[in-house]
mmCIF file of C-alpha atoms in Angstrom:
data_model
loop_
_atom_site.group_PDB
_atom_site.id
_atom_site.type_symbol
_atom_site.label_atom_id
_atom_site.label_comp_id
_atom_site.label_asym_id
_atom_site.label_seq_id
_atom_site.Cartn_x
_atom_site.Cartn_y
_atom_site.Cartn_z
ATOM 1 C CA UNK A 1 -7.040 -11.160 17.782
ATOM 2 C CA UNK A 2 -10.072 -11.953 15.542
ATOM 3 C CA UNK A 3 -9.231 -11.519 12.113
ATOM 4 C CA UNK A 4 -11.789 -12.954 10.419
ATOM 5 C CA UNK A 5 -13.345 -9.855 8.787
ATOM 6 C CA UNK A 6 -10.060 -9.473 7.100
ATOM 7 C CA UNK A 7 -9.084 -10.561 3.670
ATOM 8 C CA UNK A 8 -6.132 -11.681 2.932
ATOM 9 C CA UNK A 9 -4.136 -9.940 0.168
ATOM 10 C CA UNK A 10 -1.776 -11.311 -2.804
ATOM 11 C CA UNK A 11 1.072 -10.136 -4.412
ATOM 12 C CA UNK A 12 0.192 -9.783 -8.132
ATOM 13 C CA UNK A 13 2.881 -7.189 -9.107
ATOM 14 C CA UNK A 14 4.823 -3.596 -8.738
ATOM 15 C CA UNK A 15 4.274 -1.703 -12.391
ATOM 16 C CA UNK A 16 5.199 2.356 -13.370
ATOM 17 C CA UNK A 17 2.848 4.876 -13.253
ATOM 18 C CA UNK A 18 2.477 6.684 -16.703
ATOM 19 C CA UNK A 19 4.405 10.081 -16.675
ATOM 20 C CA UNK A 20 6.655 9.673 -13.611
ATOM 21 C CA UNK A 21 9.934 7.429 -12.472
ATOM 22 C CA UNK A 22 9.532 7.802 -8.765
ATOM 23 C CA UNK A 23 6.550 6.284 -8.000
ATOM 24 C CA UNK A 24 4.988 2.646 -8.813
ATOM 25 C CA UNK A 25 2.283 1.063 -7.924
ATOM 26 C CA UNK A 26 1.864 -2.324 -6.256
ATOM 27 C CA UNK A 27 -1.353 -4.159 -7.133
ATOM 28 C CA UNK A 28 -3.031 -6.875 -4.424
ATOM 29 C CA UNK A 29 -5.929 -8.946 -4.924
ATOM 30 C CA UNK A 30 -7.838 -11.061 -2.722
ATOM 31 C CA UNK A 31 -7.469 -14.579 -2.725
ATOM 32 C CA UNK A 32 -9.923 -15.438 -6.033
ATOM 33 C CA UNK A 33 -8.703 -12.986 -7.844
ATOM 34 C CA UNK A 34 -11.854 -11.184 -8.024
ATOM 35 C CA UNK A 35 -10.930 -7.658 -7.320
ATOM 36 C CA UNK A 36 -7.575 -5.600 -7.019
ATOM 37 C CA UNK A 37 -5.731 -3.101 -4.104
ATOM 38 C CA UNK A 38 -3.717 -0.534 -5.506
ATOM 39 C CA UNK A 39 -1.117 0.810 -3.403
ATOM 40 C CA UNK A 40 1.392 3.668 -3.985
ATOM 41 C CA UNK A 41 4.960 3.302 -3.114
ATOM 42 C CA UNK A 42 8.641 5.478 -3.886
ATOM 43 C CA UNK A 43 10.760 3.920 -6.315
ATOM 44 C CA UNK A 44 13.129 2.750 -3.526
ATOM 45 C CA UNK A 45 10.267 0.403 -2.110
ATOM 46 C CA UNK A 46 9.880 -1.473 -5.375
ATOM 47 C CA UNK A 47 13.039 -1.930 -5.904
ATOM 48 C CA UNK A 48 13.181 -3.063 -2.143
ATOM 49 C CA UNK A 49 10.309 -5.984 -3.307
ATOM 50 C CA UNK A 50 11.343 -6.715 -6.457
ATOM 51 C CA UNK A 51 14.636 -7.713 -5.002
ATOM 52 C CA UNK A 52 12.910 -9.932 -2.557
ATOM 53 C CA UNK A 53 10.868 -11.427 -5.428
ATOM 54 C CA UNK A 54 14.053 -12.168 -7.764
ATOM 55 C CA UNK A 55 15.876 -14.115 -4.409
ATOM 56 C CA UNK A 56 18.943 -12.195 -4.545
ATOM 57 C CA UNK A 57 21.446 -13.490 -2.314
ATOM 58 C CA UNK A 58 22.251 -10.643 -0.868
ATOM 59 C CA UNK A 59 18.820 -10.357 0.515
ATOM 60 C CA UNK A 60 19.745 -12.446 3.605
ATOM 61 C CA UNK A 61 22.171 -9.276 5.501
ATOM 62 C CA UNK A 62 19.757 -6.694 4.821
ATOM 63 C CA UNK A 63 17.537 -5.155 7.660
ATOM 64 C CA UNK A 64 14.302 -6.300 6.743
ATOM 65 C CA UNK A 65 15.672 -10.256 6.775
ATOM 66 C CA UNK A 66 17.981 -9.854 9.631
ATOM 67 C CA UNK A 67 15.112 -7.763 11.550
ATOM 68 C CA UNK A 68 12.707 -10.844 11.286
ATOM 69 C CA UNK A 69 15.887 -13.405 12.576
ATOM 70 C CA UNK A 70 15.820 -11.702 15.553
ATOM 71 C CA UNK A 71 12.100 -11.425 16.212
ATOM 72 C CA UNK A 72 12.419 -14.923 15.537
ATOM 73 C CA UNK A 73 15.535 -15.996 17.530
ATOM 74 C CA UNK A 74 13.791 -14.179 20.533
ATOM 75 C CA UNK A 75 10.858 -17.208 20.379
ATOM 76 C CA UNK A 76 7.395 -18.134 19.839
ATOM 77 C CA UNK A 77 5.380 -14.453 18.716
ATOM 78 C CA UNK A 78 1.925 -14.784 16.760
ATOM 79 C CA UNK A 79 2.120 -11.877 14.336
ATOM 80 C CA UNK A 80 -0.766 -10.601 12.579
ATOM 81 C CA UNK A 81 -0.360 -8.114 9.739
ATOM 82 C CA UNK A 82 -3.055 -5.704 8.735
ATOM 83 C CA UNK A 83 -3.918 -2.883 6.628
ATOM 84 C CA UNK A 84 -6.424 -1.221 7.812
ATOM 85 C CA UNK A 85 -5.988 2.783 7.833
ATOM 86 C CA UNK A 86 -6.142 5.626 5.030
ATOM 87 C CA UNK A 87 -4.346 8.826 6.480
ATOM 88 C CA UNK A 88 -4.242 12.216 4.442
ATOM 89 C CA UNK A 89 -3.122 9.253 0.775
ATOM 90 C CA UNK A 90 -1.284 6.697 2.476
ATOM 91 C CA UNK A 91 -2.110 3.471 3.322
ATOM 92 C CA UNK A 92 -1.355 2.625 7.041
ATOM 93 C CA UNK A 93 -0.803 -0.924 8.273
ATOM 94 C CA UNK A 94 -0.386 -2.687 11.910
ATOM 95 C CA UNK A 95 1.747 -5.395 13.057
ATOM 96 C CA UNK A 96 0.157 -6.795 16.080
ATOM 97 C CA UNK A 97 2.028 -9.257 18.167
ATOM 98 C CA UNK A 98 -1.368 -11.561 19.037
ATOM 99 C CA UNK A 99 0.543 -12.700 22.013
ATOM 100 C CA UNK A 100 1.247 -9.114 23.845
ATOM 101 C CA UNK A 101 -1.291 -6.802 22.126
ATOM 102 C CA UNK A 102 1.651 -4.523 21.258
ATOM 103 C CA UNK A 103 0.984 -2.816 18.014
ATOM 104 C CA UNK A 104 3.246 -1.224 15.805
ATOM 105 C CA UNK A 105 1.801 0.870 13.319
ATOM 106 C CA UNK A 106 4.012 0.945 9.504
ATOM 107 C CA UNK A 107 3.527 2.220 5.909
ATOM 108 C CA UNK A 108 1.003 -0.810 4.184
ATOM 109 C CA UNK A 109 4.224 -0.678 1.358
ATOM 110 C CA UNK A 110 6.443 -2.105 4.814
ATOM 111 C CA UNK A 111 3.671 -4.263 5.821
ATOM 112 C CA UNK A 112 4.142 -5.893 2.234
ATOM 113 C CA UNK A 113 7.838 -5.749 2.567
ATOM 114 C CA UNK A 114 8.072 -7.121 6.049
ATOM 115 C CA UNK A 115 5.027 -9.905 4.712
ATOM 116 C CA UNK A 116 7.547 -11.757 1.635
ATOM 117 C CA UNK A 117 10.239 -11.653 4.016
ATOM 118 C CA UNK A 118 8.650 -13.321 6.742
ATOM 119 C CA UNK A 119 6.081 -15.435 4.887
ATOM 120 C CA UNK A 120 3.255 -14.115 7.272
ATOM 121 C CA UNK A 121 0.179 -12.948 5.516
ATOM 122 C CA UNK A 122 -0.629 -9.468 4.576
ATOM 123 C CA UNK A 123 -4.656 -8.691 5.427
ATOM 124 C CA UNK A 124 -6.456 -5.934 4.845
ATOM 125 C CA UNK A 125 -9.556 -4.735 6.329
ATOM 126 C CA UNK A 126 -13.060 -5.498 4.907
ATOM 127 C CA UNK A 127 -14.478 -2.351 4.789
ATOM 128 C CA UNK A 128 -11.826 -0.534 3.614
ATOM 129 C CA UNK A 129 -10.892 -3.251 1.164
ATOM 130 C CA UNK A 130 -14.409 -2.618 -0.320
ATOM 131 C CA UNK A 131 -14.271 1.188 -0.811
ATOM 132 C CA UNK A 132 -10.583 1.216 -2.608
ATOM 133 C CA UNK A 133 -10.934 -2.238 -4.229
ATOM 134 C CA UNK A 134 -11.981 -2.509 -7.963
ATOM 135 C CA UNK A 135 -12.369 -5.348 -10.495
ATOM 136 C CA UNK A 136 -8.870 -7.136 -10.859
ATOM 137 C CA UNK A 137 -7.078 -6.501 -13.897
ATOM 138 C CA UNK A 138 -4.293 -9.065 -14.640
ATOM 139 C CA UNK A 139 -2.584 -8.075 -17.823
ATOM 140 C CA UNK A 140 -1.855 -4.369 -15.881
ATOM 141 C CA UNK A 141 -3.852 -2.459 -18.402
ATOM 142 C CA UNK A 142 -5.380 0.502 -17.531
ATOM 143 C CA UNK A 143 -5.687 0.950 -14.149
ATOM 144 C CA UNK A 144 -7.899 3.517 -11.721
ATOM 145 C CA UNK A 145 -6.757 4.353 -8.190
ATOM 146 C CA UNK A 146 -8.789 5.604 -6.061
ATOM 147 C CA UNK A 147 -7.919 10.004 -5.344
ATOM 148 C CA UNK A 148 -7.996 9.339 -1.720
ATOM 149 C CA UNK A 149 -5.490 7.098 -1.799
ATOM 150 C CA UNK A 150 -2.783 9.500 -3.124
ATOM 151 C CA UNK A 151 -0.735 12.143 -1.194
ATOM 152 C CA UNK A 152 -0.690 15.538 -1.675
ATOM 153 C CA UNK A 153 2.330 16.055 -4.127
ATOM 154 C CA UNK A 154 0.820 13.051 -6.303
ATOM 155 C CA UNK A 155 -2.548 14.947 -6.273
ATOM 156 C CA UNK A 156 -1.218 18.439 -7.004
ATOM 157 C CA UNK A 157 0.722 16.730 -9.695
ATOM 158 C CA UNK A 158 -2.713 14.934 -11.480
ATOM 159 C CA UNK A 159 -4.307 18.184 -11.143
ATOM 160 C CA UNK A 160 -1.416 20.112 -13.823
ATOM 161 C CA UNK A 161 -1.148 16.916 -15.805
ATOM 162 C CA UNK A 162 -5.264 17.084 -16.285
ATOM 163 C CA UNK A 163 -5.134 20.584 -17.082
ATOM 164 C CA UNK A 164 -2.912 20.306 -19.459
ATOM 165 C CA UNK A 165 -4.588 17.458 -20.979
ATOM 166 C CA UNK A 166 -7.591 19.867 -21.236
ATOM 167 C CA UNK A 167 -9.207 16.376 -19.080
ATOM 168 C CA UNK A 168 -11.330 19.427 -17.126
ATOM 169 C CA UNK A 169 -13.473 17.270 -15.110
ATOM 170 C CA UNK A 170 -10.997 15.199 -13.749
ATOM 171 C CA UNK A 171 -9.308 18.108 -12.833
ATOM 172 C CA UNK A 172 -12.617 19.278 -11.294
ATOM 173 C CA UNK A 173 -12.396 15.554 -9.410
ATOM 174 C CA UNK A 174 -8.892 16.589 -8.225
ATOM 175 C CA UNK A 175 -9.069 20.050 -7.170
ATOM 176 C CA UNK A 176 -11.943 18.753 -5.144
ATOM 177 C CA UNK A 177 -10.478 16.209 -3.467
ATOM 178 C CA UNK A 178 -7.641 18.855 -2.665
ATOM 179 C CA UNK A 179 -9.813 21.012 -0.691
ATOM 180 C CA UNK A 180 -11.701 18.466 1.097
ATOM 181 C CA UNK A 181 -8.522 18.046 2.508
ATOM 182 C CA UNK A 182 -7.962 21.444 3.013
ATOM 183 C CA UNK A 183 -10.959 21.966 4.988
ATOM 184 C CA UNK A 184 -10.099 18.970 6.954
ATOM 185 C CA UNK A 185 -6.976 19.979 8.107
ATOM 186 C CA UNK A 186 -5.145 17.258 5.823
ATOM 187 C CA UNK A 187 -2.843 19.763 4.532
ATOM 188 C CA UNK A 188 -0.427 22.302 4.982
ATOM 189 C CA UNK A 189 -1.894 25.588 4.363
#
């Protein structure tokens, strides 16, 4: 598989999002730093990294690790792991054995997951790295994310929490990006 319109992501770090406990958000960059990927995960997820990150023992009989033992103890695959999808707020990623063409499509928060534990790099397509990226910011200050990158619950919750910030056009940002999905068929009705 030709990858080499891809850009390879990095780990920079899983931080809160201001006003809620359940979701976090995982920031990427590419490889000079230059601009950042913002990803949404659950709470479970970042705990699920962070763990990986601090080298808990433990680590080593859990799914994920034991998982990538037996890919490996079944021999020589070429894996290729890519982000490269944005369905109805969630990032969508592909694990592509290069040597079978089987593809197995995961959430991009598993692709990052699966990517510490088994050292292989996480990519992410060019194009869509361009439309969701935005200048890295290292310290974690204040950071945007793009509308079409969060789910439905995350977006009806913005929408009350600009309201009742009186932030009206953001809301008017919101409630917009809301119905384009609604026309589109994104959404329950």
């Amino acid at each position: 598989m030709d990858n080499s319109s891809d850009i390879i992501l990095k780990f920079q770090f899983v931080t809160d999002i201001l006003g809620t406990d359940d979701v976090k958000m995982i920031v990427l960059s590419d490889e000079d730093n230059a601009k950042q990927f913002i990803m949404i995960c659950d709470d479970t997820m970042a705990k699920e990294i962070n763990l990986r990150l601090h080298r808990v023992p433990v680590k080593d009989m859990m799914l994920p690790e034991v998982l990538y033992r037996i890919i490996q103890a079944e021999g020589e695959h070429h894996f290729h792991l890519v982000i490269d999808k944005l369905d109805n707020g969630n990032y969508l990623a592909r694990l592509i054995d290069n040597d079978t063409n089987s593809t197995y499509t995961l959430r991009a928060s598993d692709a990052l997951l699966f990517s510490i534990v088994s050292g292989l790099p996480l990519h992410i397509n060019r194009k869509l790295f361009m439309m969701q990226s935005s200048p890295f910011t290292p310290d974690g200050g204040k950071m945007g994310v793009p509308l079409n990158s969060l789910n439905i619950p995350m977006l009806e919750k913005a929408l009350k929490e600009a309201v009742d910030r009186e932030e009206y056009d953001m809301a008017s940002f919101i409630r917009d990006e809301l119905k384009r999905r609604k026309e589109n068929n994104d959404m329950p009705k």
